[in-house]
Tab-separated table of N, CA and C in Angstrom:
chain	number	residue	atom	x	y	z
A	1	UNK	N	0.848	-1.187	0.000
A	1	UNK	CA	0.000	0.000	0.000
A	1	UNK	C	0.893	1.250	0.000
A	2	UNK	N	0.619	2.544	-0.580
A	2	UNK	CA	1.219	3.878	-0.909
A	2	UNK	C	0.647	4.519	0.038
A	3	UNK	N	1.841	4.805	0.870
A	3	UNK	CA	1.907	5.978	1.353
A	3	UNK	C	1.339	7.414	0.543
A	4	UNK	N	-0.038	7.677	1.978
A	4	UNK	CA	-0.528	8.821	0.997
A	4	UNK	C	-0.575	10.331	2.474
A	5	UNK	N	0.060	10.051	3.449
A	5	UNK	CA	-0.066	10.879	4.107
A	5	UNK	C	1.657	10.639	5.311
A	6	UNK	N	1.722	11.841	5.415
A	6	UNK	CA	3.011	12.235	6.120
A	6	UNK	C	2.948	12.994	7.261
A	7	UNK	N	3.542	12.336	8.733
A	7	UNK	CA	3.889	13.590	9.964
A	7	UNK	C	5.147	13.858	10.426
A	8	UNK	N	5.202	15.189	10.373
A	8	UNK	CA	6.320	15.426	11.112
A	8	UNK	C	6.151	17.038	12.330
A	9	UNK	N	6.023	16.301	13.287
A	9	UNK	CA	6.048	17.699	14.540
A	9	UNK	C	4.686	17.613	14.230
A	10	UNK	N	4.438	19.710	13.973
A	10	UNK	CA	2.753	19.509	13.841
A	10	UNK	C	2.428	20.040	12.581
A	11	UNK	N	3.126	19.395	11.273
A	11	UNK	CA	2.777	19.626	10.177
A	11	UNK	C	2.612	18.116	9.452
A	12	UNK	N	1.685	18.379	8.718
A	12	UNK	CA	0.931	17.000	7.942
A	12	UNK	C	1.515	16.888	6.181
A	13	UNK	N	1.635	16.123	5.464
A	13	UNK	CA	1.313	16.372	4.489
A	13	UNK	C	1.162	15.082	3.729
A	14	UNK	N	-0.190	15.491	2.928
A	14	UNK	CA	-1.311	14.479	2.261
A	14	UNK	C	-1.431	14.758	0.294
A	15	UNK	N	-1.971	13.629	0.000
A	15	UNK	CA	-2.101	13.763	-1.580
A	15	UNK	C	-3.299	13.850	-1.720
A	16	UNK	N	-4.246	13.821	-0.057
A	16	UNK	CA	-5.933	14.086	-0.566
A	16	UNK	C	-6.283	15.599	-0.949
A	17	UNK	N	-6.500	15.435	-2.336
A	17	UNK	CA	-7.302	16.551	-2.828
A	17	UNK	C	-8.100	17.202	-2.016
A	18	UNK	N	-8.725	16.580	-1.672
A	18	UNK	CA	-10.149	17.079	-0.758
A	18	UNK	C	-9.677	17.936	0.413
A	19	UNK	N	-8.516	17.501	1.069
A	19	UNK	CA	-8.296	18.513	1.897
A	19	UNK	C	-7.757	19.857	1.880
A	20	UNK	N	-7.651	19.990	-0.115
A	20	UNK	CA	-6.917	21.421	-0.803
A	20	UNK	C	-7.795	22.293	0.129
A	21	UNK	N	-7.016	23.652	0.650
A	21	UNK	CA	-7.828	24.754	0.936
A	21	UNK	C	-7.515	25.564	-0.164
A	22	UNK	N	-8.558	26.053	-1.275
A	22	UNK	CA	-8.312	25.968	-2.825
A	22	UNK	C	-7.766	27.978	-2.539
A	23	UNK	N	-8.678	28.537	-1.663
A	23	UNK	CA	-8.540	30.129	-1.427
A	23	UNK	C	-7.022	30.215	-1.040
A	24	UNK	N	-6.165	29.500	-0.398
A	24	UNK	CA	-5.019	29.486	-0.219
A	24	UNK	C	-3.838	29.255	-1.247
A	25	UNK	N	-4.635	28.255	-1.758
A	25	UNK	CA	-3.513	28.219	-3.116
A	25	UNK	C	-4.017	29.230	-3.948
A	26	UNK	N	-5.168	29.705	-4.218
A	26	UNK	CA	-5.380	30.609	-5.133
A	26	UNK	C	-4.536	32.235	-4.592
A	27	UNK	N	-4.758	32.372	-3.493
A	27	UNK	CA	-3.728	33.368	-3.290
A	27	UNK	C	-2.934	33.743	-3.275
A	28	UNK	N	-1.914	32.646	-3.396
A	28	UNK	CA	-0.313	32.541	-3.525
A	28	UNK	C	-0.187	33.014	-4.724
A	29	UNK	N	-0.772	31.670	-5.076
A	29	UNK	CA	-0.830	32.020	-6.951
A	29	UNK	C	-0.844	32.931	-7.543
A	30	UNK	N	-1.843	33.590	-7.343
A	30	UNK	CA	-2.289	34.576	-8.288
A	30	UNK	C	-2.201	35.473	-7.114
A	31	UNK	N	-1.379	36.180	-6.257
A	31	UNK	CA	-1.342	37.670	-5.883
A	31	UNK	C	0.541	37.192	-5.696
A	32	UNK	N	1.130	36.076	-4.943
A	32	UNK	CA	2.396	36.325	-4.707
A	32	UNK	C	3.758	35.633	-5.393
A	33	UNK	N	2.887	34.668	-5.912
A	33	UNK	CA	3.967	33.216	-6.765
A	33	UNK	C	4.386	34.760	-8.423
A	34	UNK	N	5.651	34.107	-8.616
A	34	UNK	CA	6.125	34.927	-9.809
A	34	UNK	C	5.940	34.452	-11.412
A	35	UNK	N	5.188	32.684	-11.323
A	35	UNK	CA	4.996	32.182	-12.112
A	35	UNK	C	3.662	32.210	-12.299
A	36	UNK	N	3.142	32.686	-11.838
A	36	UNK	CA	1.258	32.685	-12.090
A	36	UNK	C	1.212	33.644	-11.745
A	37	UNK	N	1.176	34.660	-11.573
A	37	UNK	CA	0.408	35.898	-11.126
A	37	UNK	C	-1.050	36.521	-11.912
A	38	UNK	N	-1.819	36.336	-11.227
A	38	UNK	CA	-3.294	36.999	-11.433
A	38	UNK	C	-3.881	35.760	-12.238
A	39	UNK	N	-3.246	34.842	-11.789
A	39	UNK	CA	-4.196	33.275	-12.270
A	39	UNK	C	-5.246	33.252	-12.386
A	40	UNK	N	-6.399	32.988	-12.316
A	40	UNK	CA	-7.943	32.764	-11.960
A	40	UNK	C	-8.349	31.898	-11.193
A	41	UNK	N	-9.177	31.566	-10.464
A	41	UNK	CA	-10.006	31.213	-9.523
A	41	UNK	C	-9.924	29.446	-10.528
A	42	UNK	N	-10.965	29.920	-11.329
A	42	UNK	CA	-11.221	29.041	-12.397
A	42	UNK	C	-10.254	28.056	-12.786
A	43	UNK	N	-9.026	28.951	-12.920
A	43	UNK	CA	-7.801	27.873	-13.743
A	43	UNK	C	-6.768	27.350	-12.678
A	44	UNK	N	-6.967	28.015	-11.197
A	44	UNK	CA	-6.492	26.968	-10.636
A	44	UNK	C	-6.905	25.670	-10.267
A	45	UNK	N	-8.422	25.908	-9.966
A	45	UNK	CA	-9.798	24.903	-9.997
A	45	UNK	C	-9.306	23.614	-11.066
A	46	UNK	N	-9.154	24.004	-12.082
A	46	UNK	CA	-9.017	22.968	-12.802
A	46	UNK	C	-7.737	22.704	-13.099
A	47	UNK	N	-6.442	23.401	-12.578
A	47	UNK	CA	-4.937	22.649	-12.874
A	47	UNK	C	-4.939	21.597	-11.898
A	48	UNK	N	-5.920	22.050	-10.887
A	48	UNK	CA	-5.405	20.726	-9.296
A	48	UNK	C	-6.432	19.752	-10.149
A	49	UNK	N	-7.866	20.193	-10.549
A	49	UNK	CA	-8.829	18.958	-10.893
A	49	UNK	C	-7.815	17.661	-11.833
A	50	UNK	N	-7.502	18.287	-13.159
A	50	UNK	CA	-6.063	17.804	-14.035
A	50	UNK	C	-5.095	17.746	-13.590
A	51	UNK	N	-4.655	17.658	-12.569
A	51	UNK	CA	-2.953	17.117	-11.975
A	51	UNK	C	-3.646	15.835	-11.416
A	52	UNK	N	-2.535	14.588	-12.441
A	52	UNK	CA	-2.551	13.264	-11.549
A	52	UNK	C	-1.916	13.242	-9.738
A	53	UNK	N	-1.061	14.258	-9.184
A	53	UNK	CA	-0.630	14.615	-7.715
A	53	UNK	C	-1.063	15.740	-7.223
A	54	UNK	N	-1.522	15.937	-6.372
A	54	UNK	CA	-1.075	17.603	-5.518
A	54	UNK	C	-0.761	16.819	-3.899
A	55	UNK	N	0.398	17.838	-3.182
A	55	UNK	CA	1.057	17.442	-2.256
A	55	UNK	C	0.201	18.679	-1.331
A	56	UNK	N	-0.412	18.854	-0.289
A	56	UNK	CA	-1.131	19.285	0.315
A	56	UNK	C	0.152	19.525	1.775
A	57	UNK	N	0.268	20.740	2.476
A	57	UNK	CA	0.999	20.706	3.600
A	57	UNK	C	0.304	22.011	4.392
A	58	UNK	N	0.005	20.901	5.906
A	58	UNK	CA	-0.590	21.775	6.492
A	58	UNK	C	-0.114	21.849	8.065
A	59	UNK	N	-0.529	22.828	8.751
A	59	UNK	CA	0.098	23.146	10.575
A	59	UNK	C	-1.279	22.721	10.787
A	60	UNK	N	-0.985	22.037	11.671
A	60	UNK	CA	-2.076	21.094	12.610
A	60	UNK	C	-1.801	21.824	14.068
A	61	UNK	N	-2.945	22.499	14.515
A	61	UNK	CA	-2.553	23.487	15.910
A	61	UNK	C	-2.706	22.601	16.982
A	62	UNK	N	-1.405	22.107	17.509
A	62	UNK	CA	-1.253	21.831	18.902
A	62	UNK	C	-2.353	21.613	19.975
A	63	UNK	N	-2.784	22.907	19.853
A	63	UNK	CA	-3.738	22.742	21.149
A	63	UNK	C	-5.126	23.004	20.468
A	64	UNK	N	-5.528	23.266	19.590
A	64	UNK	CA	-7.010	23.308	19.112
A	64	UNK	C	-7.227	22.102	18.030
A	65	UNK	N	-6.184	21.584	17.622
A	65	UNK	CA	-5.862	20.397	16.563
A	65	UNK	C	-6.727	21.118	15.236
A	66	UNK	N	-7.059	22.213	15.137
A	66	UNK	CA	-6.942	23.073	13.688
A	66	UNK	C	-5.754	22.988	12.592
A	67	UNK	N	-6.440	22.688	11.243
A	67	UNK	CA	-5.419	22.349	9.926
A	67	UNK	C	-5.656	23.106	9.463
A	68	UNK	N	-4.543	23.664	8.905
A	68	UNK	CA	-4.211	24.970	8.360
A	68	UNK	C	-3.541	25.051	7.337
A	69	UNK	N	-3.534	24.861	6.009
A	69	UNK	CA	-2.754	24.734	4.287
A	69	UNK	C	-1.248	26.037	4.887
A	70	UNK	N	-0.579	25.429	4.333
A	70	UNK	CA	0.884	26.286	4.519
A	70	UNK	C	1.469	25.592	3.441
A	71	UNK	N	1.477	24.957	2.546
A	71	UNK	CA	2.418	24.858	1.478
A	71	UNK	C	1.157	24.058	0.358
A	72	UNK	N	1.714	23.762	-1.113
A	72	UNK	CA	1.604	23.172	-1.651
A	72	UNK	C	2.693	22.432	-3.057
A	73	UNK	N	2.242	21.842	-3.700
A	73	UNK	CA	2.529	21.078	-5.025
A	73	UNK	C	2.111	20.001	-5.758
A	74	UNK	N	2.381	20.677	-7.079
A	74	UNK	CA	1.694	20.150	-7.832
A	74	UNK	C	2.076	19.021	-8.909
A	75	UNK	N	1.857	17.966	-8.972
A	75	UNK	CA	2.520	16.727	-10.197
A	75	UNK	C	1.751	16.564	-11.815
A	76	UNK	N	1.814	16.986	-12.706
A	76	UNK	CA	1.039	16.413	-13.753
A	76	UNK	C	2.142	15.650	-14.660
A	77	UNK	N	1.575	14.189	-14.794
A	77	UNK	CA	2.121	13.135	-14.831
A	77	UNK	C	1.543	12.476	-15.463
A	78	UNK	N	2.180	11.413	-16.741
A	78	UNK	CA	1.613	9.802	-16.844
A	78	UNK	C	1.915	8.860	-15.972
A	79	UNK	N	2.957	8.754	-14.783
A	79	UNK	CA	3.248	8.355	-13.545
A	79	UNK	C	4.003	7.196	-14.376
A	80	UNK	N	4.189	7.151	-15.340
A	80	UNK	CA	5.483	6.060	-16.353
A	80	UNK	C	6.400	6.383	-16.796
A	81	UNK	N	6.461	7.470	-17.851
A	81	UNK	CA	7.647	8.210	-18.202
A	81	UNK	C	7.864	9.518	-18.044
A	82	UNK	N	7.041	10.769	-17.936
A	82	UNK	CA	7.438	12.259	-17.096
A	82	UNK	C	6.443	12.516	-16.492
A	83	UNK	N	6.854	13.493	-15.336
A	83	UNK	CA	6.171	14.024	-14.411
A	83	UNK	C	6.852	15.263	-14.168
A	84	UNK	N	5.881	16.613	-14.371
A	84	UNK	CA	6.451	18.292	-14.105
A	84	UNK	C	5.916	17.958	-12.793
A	85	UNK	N	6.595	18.805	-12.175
A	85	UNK	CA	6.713	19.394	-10.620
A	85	UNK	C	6.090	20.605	-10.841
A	86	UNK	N	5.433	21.444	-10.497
A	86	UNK	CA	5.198	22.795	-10.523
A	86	UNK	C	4.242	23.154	-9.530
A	87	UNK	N	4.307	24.876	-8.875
A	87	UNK	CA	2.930	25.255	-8.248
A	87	UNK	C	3.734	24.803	-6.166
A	88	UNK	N	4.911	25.063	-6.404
A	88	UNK	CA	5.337	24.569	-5.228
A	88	UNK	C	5.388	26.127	-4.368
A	89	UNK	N	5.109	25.620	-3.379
A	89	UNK	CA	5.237	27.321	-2.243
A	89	UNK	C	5.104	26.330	-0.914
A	90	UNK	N	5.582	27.397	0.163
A	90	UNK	CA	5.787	27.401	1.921
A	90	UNK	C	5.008	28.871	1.686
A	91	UNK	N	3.989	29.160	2.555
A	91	UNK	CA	3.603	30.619	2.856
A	91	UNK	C	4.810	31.232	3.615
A	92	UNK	N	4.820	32.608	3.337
A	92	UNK	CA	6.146	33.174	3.894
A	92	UNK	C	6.167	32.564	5.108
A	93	UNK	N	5.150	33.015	6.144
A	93	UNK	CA	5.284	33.032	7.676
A	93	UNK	C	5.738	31.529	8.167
A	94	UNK	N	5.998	30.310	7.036
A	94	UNK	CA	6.054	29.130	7.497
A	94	UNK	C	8.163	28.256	7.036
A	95	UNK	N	8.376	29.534	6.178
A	95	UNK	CA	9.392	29.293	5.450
A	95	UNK	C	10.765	29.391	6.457
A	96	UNK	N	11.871	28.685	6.006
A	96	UNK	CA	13.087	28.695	7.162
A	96	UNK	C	12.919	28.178	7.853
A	97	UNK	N	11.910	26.860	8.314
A	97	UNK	CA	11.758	25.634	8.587
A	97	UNK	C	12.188	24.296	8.256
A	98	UNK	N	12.487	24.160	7.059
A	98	UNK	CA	13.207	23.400	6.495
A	98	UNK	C	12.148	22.473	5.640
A	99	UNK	N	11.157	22.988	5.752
A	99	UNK	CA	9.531	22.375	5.383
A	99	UNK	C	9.391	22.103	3.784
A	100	UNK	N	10.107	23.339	3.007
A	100	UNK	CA	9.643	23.014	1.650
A	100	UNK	C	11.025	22.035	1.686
A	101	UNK	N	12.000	21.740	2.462
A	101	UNK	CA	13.160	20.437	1.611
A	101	UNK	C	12.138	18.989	2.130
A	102	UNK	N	11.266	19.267	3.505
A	102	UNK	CA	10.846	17.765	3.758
A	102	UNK	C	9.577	17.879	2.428
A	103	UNK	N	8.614	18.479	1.886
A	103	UNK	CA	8.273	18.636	0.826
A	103	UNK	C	8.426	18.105	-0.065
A	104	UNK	N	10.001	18.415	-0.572
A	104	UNK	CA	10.265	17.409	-1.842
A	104	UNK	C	10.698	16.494	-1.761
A	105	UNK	N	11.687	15.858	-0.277
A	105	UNK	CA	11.638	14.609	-0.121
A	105	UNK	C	10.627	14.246	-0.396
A	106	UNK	N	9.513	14.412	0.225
A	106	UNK	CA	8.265	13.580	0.162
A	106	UNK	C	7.908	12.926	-1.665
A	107	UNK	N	7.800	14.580	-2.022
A	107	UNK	CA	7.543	14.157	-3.638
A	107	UNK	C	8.761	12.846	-4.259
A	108	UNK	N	9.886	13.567	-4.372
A	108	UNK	CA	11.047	12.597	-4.660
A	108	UNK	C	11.200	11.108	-4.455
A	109	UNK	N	10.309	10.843	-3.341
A	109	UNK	CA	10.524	9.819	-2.730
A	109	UNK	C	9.415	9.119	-3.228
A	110	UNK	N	8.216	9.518	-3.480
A	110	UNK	CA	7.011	9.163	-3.269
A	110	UNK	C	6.916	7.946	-4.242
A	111	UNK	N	6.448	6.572	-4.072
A	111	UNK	CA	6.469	5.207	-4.339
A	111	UNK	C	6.137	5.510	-6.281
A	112	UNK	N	4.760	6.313	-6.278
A	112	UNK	CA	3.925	6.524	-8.362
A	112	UNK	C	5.131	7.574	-8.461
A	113	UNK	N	6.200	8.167	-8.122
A	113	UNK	CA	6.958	8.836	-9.127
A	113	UNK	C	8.595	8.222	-9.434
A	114	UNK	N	8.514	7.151	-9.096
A	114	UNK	CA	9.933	6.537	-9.305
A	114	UNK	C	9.819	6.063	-10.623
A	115	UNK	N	9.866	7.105	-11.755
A	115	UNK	CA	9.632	7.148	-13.501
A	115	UNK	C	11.072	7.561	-13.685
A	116	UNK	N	10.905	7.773	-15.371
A	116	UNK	CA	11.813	8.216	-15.829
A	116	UNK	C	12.559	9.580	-15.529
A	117	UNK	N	11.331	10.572	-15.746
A	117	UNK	CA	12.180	11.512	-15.755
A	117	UNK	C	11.289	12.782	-15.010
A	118	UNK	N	11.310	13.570	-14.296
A	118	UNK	CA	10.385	14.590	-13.480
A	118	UNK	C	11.503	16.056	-13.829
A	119	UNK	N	10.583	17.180	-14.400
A	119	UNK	CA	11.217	17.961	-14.905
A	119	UNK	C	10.769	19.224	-14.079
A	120	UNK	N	11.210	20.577	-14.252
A	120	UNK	CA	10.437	21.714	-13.164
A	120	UNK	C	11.037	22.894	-14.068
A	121	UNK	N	10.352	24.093	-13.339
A	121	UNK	CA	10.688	25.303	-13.952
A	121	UNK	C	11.221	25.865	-12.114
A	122	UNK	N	12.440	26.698	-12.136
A	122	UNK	CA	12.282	27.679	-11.365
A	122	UNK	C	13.018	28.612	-11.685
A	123	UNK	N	12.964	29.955	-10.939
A	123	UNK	CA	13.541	31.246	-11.251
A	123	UNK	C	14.652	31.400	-9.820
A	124	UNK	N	14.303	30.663	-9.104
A	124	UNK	CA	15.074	30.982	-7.604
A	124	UNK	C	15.305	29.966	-7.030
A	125	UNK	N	14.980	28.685	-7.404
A	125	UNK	CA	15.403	27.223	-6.221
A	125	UNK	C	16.322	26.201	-6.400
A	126	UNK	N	17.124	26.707	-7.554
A	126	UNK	CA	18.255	25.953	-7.791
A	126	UNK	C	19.351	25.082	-6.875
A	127	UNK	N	19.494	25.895	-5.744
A	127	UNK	CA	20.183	25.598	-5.053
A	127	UNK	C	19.407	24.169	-4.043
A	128	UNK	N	18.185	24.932	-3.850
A	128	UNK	CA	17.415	23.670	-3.073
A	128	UNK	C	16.932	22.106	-4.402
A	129	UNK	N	16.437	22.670	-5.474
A	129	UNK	CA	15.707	21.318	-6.254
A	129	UNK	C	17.336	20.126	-6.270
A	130	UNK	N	18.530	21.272	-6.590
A	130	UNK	CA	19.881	20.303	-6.829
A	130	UNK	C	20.131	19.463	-5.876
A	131	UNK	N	20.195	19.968	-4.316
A	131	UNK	CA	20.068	18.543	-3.459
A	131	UNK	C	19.084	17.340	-3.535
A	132	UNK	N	18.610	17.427	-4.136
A	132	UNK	CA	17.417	16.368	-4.141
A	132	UNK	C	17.464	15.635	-5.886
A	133	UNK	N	18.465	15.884	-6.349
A	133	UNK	CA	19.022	15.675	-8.045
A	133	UNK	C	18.672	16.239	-9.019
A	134	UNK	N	17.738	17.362	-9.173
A	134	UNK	CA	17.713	17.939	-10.292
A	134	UNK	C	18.949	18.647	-10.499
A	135	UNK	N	19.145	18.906	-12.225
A	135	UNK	CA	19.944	19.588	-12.594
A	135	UNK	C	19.675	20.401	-13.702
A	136	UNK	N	20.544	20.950	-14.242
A	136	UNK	CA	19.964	21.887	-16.005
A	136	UNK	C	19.878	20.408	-16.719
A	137	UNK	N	19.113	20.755	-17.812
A	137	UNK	CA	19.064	20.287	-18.812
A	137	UNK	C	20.120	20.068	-19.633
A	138	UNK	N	19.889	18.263	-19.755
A	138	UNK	CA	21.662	17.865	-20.891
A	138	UNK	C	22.113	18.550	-21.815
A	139	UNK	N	20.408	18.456	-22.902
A	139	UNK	CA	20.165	19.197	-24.147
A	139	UNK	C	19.168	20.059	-24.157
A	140	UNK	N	19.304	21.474	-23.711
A	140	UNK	CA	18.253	22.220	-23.680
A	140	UNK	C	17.513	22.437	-24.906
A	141	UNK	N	18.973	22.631	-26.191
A	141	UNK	CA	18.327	23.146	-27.203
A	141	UNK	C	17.304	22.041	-27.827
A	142	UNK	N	16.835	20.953	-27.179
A	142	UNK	CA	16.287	19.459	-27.946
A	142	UNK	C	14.707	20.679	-26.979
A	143	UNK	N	14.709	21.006	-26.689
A	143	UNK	CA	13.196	21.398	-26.102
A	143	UNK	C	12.684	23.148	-26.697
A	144	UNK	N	11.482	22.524	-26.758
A	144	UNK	CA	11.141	23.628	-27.313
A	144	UNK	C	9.812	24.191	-26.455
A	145	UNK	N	8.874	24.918	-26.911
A	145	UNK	CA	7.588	25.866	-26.027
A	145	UNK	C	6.998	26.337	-27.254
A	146	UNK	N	5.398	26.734	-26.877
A	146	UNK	CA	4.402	26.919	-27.483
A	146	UNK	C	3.888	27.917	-26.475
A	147	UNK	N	3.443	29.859	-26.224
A	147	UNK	CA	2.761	30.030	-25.336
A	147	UNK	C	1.611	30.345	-26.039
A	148	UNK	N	0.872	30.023	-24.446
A	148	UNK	CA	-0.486	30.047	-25.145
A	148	UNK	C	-1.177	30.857	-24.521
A	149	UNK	N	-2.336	31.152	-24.207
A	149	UNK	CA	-3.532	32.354	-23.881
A	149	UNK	C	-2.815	32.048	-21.897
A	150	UNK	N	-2.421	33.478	-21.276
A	150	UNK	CA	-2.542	33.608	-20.204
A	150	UNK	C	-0.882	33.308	-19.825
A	151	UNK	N	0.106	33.189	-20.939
A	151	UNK	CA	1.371	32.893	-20.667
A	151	UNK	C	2.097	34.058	-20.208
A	152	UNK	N	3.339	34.247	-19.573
A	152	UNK	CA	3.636	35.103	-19.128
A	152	UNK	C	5.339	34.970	-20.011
């Protein structure tokens, strides 16, 4: 059986959809993330509905046992040969915890992504995705892009 839920201290993190708090990711998204900005309601609605993963991370309060979304990520995958990573955040107030590296352990590790190949975009996490083995691209120039309505 797959591991579908994770504890550590008093933070959780789960692959149940259901427990997305969707206003939270929509806010990141679309007011503070540098890769989506001014997303829609709508199109985040349906990137989590269409992602075969989302990694859900939440503070579970101690003494009221209240769950509280503080991170997310996102997998869209054939779970055989690639899987993008994208849509990853720690809310500021939760960051310098060390939370988004147990994060991608989790993903990295996780039993449906031991595929070929899991690829990502970032502008700033180089330093963190490389401990965990990403690297640049062998052959960049072999890849190409198409943007489409809402690209930045």
């Amino acid at each position: 059986m797959i591991n579908t839920r994770w504890k550590y201290e008093d933070y959780l993190i789960t692959v149940d959809k259901s427990d997305l708090e969707l206003d939270v990711i929509y806010n990141f998204l679309s007011n503070e993330s540098y890769w989506s900005k001014g997303i829609s309601m709508e199109d985040v609605i349906n990137s989590i509905n269409n992602s075969v993963l989302c990694f859900g991370m939440y503070y579970i309060d101690p003494i009221n046992k209240e769950k509280k979304q503080v991170g997310f990520a996102r997998v869209i995958s054939d779970l055989v040969t690639f899987a993008y990573l994208t849509d990853v955040f720690i809310l500021k107030d939760f960051r310098k915890q060390g939370l988004g590296k147990w994060l991608i352990k989790i993903i990295i590790d996780y039993e449906e992504l031991k595929i070929r190949r899991i690829m990502l975009s970032t502008d700033d996490g180089h330093t963190l995705y490389s401990k965990y083995g990403f690297a640049s691209l062998d052959k960049p120039n072999l890849f190409m892009q198409i943007k489409g309505k809402g690209a930045i």
